[in-house]
Coordinates of C-alpha atoms in Angstrom, one line a residue:
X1 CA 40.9 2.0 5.8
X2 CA 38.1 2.1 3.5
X3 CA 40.1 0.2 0.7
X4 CA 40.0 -2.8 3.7
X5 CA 36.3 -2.5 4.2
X6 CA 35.6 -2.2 0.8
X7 CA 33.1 0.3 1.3
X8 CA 31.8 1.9 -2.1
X9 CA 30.3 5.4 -2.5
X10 CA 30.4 5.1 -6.1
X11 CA 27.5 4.8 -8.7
X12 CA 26.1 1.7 -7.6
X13 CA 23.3 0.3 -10.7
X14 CA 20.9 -2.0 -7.5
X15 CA 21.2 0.8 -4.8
X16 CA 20.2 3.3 -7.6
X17 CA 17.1 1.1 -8.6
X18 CA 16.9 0.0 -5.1
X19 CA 15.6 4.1 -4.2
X20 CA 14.0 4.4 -7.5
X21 CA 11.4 1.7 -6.0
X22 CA 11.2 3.1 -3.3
X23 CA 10.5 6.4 -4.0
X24 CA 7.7 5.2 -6.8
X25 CA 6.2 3.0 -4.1
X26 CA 5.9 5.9 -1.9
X27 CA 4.2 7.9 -5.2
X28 CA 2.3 5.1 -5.5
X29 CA 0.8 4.9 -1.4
X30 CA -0.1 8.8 -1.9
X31 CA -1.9 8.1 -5.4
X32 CA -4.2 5.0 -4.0
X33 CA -4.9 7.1 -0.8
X34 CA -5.7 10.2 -2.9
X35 CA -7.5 8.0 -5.3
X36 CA -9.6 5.8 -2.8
X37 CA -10.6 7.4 0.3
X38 CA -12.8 9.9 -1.7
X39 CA -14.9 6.7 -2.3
X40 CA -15.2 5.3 0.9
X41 CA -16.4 8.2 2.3
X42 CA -19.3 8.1 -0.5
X43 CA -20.4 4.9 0.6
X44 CA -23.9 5.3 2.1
X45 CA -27.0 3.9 1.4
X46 CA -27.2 0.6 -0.1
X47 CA -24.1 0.5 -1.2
X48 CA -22.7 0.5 2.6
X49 CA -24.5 -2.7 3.4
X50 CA -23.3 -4.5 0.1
X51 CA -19.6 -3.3 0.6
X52 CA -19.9 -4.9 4.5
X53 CA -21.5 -8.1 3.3
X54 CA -19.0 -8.6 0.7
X55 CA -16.3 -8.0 2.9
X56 CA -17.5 -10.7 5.6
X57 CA -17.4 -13.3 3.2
X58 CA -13.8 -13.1 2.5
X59 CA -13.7 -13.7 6.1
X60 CA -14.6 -17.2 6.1
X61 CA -16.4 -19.2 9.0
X62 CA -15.4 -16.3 11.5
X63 CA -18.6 -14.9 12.8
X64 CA -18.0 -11.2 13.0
X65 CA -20.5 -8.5 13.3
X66 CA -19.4 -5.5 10.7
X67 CA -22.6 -2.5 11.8

């Protein structure tokens, strides 16, 4: 039956890669989240109002009220 549906559980080279990825993108999420929310959270100040404005440009024409 499994010679008909030519199912392989062999050592396959693109699944192998395939969960490689996957597991380094997954590495990768947990690294940038680690990394990055320790900055936002020290935004205050003058660098708050900077980090909005620069943000609503890449907007465009929308007209959206960030504070």
């Amino acid at each position: 039956m499994m010679i008909l549906a030519q199912v392989n559980f062999g050592l396959n080279v693109a699944g192998l890669i395939g969960i490689i990825y996957l597991l380094l993108a997954i590495v990768y999420f947990i690294l940038m989240l680690v990394w990055l929310v320790p900055r936002g959270t020290r935004l205050a100040g003058s660098a708050l109002p900077g980090f909005l404005t620069s943000e609503k440009k890449t907007l465009g024409r929308a007209n959206f009220k960030m504070i």
